[in-house]
Coordinates of C-alpha atoms and ligand atoms in Angstrom, one line a residue:
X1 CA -36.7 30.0 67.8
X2 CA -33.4 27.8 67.4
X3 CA -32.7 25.7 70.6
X4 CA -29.2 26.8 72.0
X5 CA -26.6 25.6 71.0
X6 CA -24.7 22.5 74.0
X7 CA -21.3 22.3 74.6
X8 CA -19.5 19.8 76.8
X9 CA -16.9 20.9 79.0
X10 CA -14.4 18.7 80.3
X11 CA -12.4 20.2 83.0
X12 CA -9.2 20.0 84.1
X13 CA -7.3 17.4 81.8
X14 CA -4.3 17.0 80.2
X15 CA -3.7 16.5 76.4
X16 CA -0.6 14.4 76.2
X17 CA 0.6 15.1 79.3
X18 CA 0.3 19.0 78.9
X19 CA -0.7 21.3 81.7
X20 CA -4.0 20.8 83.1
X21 CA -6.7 22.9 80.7
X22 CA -10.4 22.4 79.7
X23 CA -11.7 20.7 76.2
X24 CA -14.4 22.1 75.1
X25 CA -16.9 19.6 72.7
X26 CA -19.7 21.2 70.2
X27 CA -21.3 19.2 67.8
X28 CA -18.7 16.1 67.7
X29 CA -15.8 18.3 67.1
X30 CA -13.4 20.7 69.7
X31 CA -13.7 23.7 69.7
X32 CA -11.1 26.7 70.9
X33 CA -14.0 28.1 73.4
X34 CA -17.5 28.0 74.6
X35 CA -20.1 29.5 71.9
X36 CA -21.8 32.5 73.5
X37 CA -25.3 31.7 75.3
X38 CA -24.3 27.9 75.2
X39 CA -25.6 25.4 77.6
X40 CA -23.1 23.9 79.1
X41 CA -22.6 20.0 80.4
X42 CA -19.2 20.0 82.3
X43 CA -17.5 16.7 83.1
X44 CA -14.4 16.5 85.6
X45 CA -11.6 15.4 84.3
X46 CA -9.4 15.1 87.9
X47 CA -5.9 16.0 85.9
X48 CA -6.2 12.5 83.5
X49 CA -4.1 12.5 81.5
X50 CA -6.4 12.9 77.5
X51 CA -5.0 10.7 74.5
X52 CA -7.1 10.3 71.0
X53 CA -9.1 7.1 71.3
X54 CA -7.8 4.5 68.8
X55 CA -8.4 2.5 65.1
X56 CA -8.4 -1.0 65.0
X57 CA -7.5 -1.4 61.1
X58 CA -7.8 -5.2 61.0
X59 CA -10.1 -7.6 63.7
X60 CA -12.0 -10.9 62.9
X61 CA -15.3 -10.3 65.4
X62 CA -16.9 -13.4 63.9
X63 CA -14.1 -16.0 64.8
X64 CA -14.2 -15.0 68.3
X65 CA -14.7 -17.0 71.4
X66 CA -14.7 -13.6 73.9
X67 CA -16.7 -14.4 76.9
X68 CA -17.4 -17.8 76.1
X69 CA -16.3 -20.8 78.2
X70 CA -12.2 -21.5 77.2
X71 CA -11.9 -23.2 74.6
X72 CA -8.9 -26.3 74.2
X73 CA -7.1 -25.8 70.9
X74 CA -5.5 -28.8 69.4
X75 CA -2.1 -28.2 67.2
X76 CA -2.5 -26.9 63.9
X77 CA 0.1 -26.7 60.6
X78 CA -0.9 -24.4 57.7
X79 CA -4.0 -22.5 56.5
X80 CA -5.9 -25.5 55.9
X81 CA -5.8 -26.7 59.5
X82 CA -6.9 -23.8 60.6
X83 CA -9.2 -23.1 58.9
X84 CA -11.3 -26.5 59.9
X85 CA -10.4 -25.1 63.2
X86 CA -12.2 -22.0 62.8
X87 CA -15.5 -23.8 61.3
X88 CA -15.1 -26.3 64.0
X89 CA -15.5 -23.5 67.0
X90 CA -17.8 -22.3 65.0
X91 CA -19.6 -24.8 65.1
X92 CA -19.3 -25.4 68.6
X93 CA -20.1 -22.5 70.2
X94 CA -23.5 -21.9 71.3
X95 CA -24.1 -18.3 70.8
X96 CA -24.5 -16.6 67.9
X97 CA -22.1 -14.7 65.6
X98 CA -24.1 -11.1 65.9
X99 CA -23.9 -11.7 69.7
X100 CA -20.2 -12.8 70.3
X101 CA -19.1 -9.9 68.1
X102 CA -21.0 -7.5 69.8
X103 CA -19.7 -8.6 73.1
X104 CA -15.9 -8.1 71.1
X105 CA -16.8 -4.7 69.7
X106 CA -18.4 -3.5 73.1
X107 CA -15.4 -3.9 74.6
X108 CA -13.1 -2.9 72.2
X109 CA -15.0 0.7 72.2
X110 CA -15.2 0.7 76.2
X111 CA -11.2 0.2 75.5
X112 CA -11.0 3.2 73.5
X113 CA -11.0 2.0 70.1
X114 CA -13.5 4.3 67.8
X115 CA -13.5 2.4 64.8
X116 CA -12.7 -0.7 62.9
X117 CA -12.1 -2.8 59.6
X118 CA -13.8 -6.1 60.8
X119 CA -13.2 -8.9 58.2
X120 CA -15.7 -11.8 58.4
X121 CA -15.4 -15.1 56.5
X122 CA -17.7 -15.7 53.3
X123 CA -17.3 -19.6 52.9
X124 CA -19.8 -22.4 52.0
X125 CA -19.8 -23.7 55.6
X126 CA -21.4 -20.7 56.7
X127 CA -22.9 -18.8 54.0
X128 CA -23.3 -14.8 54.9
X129 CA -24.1 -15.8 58.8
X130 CA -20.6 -14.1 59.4
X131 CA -21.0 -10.5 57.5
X132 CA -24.7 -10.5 58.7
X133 CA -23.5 -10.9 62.4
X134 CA -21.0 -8.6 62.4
X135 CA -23.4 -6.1 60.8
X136 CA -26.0 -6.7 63.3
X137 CA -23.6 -5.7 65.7
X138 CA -22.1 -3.2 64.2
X139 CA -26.0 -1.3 63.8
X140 CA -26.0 -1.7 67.7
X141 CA -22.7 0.0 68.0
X142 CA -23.8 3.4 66.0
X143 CA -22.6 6.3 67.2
X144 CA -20.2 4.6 69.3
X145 CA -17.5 2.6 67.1
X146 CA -17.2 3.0 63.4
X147 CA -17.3 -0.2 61.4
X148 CA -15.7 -1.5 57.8
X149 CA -16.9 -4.8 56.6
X150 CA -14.6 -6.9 54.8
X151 CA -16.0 -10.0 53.2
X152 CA -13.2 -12.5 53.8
X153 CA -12.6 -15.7 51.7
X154 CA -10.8 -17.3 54.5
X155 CA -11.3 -20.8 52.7
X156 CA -9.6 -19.3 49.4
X157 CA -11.7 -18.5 45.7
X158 CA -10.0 -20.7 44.0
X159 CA -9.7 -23.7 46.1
X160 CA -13.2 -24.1 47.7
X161 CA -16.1 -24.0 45.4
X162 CA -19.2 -21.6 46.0
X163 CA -17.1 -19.1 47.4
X164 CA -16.9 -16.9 44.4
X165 CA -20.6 -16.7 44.3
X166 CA -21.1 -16.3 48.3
X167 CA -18.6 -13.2 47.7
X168 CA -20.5 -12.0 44.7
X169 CA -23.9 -11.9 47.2
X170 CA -21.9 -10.8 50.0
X171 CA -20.7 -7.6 47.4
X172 CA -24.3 -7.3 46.5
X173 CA -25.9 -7.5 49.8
X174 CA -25.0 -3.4 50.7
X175 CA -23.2 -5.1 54.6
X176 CA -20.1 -4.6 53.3
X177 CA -17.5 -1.9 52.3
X178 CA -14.3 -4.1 51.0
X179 CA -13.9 -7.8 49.4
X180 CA -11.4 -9.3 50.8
X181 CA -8.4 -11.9 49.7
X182 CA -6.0 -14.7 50.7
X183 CA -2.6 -15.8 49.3
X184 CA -3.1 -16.1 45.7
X185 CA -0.1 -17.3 45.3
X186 CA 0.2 -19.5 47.7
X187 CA -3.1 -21.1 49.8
X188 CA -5.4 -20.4 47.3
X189 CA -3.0 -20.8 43.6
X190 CA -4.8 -22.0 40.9
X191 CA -2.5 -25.4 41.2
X192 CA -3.6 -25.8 37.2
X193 CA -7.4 -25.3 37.7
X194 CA -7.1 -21.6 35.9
X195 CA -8.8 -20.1 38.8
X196 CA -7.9 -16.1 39.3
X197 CA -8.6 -15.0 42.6
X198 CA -7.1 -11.4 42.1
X199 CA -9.2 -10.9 39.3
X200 CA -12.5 -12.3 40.8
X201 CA -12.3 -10.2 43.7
X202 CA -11.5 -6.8 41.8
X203 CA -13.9 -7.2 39.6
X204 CA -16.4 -7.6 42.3
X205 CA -15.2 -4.6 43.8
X206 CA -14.9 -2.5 40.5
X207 CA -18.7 -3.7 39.6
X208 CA -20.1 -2.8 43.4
X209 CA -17.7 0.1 43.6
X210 CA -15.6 -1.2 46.9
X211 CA -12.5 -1.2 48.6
X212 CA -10.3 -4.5 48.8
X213 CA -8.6 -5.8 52.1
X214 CA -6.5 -8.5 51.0
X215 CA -4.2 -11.1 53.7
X216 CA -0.8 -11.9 52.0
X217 CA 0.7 -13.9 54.6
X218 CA 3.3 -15.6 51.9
X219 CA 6.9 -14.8 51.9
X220 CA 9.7 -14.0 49.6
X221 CA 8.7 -14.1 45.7
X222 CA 5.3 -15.7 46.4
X223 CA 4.2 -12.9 48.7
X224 CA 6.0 -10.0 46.4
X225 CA 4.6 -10.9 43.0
X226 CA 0.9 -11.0 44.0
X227 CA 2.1 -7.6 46.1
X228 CA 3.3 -6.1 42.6
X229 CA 0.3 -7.4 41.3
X230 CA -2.3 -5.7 43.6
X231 CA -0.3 -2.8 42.7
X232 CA -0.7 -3.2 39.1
X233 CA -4.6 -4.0 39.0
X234 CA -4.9 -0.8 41.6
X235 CA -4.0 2.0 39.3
X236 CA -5.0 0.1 36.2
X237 CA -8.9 0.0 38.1
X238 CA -8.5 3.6 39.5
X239 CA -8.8 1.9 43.0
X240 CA -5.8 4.5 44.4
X241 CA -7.0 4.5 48.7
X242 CA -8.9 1.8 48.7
X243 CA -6.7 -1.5 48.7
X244 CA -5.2 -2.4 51.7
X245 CA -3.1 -5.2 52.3
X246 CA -2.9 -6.9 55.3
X247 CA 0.0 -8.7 57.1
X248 CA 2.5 -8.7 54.2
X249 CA 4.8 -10.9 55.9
X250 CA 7.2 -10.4 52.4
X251 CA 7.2 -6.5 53.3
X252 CA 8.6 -7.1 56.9
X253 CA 11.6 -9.2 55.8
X254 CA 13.0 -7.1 52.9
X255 CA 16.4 -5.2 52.9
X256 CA 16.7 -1.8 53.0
X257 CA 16.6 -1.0 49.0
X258 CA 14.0 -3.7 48.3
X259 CA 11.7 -2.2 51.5
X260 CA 12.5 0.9 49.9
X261 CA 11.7 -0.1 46.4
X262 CA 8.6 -1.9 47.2
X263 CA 7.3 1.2 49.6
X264 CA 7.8 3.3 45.8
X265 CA 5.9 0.9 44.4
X266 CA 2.7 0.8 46.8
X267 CA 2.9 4.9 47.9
X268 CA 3.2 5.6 43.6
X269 CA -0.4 3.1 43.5
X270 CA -2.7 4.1 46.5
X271 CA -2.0 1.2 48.2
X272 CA -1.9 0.9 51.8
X273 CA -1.0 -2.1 54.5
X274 CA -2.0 -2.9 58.0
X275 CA 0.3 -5.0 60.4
X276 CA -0.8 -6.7 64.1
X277 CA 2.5 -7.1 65.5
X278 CA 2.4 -10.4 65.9
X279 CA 6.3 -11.0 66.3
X280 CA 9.8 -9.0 65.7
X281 CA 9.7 -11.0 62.6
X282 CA 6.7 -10.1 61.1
X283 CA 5.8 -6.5 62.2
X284 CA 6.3 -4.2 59.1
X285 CA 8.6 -1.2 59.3
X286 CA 5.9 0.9 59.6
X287 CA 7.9 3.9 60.4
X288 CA 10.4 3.9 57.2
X289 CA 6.8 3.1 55.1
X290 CA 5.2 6.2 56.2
X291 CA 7.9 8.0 55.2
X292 CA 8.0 6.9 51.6
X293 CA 3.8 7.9 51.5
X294 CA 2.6 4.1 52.5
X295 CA -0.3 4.8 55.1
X296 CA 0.1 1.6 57.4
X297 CA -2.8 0.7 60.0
X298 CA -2.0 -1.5 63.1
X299 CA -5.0 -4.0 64.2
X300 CA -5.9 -6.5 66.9
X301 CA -5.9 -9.7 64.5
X302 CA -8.2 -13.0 65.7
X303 CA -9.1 -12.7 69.4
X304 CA -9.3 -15.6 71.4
X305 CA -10.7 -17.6 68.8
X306 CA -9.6 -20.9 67.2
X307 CA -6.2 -19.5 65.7
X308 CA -4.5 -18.2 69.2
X309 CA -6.0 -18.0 72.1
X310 CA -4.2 -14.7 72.8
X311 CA -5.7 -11.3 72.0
X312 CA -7.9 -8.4 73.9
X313 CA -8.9 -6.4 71.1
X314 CA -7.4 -3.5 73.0
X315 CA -5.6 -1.1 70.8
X316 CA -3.7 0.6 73.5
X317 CA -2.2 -3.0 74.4
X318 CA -1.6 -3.9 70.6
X319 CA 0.5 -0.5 70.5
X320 CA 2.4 -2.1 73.7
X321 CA 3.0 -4.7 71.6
X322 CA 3.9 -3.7 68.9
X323 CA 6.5 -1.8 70.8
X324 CA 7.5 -4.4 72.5
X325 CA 8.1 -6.0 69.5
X326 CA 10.2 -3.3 68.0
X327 CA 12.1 -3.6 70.8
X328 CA 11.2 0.8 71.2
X329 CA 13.0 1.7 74.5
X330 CA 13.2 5.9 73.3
X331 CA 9.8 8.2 74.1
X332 CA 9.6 9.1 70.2
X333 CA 9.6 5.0 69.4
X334 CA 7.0 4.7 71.7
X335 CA 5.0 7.6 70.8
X336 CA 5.3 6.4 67.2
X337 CA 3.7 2.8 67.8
X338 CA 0.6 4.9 69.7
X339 CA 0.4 6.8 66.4
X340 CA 0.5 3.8 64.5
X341 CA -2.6 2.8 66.6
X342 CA -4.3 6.3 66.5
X343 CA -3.5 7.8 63.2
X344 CA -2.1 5.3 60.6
X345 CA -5.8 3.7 61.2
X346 CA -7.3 6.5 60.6
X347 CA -5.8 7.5 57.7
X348 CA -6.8 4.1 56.3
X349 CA -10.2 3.8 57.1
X350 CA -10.5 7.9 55.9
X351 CA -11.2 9.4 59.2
X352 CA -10.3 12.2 60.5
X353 CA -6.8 12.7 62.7
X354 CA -7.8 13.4 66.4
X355 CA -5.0 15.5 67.4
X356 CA -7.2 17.2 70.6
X357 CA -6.8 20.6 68.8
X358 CA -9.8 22.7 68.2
X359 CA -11.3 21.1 64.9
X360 CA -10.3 17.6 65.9
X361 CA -13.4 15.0 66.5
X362 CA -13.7 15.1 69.9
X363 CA -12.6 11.8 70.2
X364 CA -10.7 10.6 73.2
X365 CA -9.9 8.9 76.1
X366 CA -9.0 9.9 79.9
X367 CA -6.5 7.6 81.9
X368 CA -4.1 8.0 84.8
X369 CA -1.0 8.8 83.9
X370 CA 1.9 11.3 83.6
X371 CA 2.5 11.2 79.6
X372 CA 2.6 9.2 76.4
X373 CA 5.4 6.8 76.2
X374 CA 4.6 6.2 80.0
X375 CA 0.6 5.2 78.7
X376 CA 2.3 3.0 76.1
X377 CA 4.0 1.0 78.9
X378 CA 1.5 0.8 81.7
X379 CA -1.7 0.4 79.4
X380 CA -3.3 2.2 82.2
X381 CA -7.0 1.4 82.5
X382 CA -9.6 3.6 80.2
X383 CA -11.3 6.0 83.0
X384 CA -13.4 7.7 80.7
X385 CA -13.8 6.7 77.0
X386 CA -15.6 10.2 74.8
X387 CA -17.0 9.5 71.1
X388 CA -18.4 12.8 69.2
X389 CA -18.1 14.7 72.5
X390 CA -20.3 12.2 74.6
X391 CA -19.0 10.2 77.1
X392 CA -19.2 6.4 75.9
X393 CA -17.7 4.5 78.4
X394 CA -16.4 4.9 81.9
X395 CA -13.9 2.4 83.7
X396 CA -13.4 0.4 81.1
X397 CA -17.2 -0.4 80.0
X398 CA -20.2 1.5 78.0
X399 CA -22.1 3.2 79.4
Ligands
ZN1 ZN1 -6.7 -11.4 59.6

């Protein structure tokens, strides 16, 4: 005899701000009503208001000093810096990388965020500590938050020996889903050594069969012709949906025919780009790239680690943000930067939308408040966090 079948019932919420109504969860998904001779769990809802929980599309859980005692940063100039910076915390901090990140990740999913592309650095000075914490935690989160991991040659390919091979292990070690990249043109050019980043790290990810997550933080022509680039060694590699570019500082400055030009050229390859909304400056025009066919992700960045000491890795607050930073003052500018949060990850990292319509993963979050655009504002605290129908977190922590 088959056990019956559960359902959860949460009562009396509000999808977006709609009436009050029930959602009904079976299996991980919603479903239009109860299945006959179900047994039923019900959860109150109290009239919250229900949004879709979130994607962070680009975090760095290994650099992070979350929870740890404050840490003093000293001024920095270019890459370089920072990067001793980084290996210097590093260095200094007394707990380990799985445990820091799991401490980030835990409360980025009692936040609401269901999933993630984590990058962690590959480099000499720590070897594969960095992907193997981040995957440690990650195993702990099952079931909770999804998790991409991006091998990240924050200390360049080209410029800092043993890095190519640490990559090649990391591609081989079966932790991680993408290889990532830095500035080919730029922090890590060849400066006459003959060194080919691009090509190192697609062929790693051709030979393991693997996405790519590349940082192009270079403007103007040295941030465009490695873009054109990418673009090039996609389609010729049949990579179409799985290279991502992140940042792409060159992106957010173009003109309107360039932008448009360029958004062609990605859409017409399978690539896509992620943004953290780090200025007015620098955010992309993620709107006008959707609309050409470029799927564009919004993530949380470093938090609190040696680069800024800012960052919550809250996805609700990075939508604020980013709103903030596109100056959005109308409801459907606001809605759109939650979207960017919600969907545009989740179309990169090949999820499922959660749209709270029967046949959505029952994926969401319950908060106080009236609708939407008014969430986006008042980042309202996360009452009731629900991941494949089960409640996750409540009040802002797991459960
Ligand atoms: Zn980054």
């Amino acid at each position: 005899m088959t056990p019956p079948p559960t359902a959860t019932l949460f009562h009396d919420v509000r999808p977006f701000g709609a009436p009050p109504r029930d959602l009904i969860a079976v299996d991980g998904e919603l479903v239009a009503e109860i299945p006959r001779g179900a047994v039923v769990e019900r959860v109150d809802g109290a009239g919250r208001l229900a949004l879709p929980t979130l994607v962070d599309a680009h975090v760095h859980p290994d650099k992070t000093s979350w929870g740890e005692p404050w840490h003093s940063r000293r001024p920095a100039h270019g890459i370089a810096e920072y990067v001793a910076g980084d290996v210097e915390l590093a260095r200094a901090l007394p707990t380990p990388v799985a445990e820091r990140a799991l401490r980030l990740m835990s409360h980025a999913a009692a936040q609401g965020t269901r999933a993630m592309r984590a990058h962690a650095d590959v480099a000499p000075a720590y070897g594969l500590s960095g992907i193997e914490g981040v995957a440690e935690a990650a195993r702990k989160l099952a079931g909770i938050v999804d998790v991409e991991l991006v091998a990240f040659p924050q200390h360049g390919v080209v410029r800092t020996p043993g890095v190519a091979e640490l990559l090649a292990e990391a591609a081989a070690s079966g932790l991680v889903t993408h290889i990532g990249g830095i500035d080919p043109a730029g922090f890590d050019a060849d400066g006459g050594h003959g060194g080919d980043q691009l090509g190192t790290v697609f062929g790693l990810a051709e030979k393991h069969g693997l996405g790519l997550d590349i940082h192009l933080h270079d403007r103007g022509e040295q941030g465009l012709a490695p873009l054109r680039d990418i673009a090039a060694r996609t389609r010729a590699l049949g990579l179409r949906g799985r290279v991502n570019v992140g940042h792409a500082f060159a992106v957010a400055s173009l003109p309107d025919r360039a932008l448009d030009e360029t958004a062609d050229l990605l859409a017409e390859s399978g690539v896509s780009l992620t943004t953290v909304a780090l200025s007015p400056a620098t955010i992309l025009p993620f709107r006008r790239l959707a609309e050409r066919g470029v799927p564009v992700g919004l993530g949380s960045d470093g938090v609190r680690d040696s680069w800024s000491p800012f960052g919550d890795a809250d996805m609700l607050r990075r939508a604020w943000l980013a709103a903030w930073a596109l100056e959005a003052r109308l409801d459907e500018e606001l809605e759109a930067c939650f979207r960017l949060a919600a969907d545009g990850g989740a179309e990169l990292l090949g999820l499922p939308r959660s749209d709270l319509r029967p046949g959505s993963p029952a994926d969401f979050m319950l908060v106080d408040g009236e609708c939407l655009p008014q969430a986006v504002v008042d980042v309202p605290r996360r009452d009731l966090v629900v991941r494949a129908g089960r409640v996750v977190a409540r009040d802002g922590h797991l459960v």
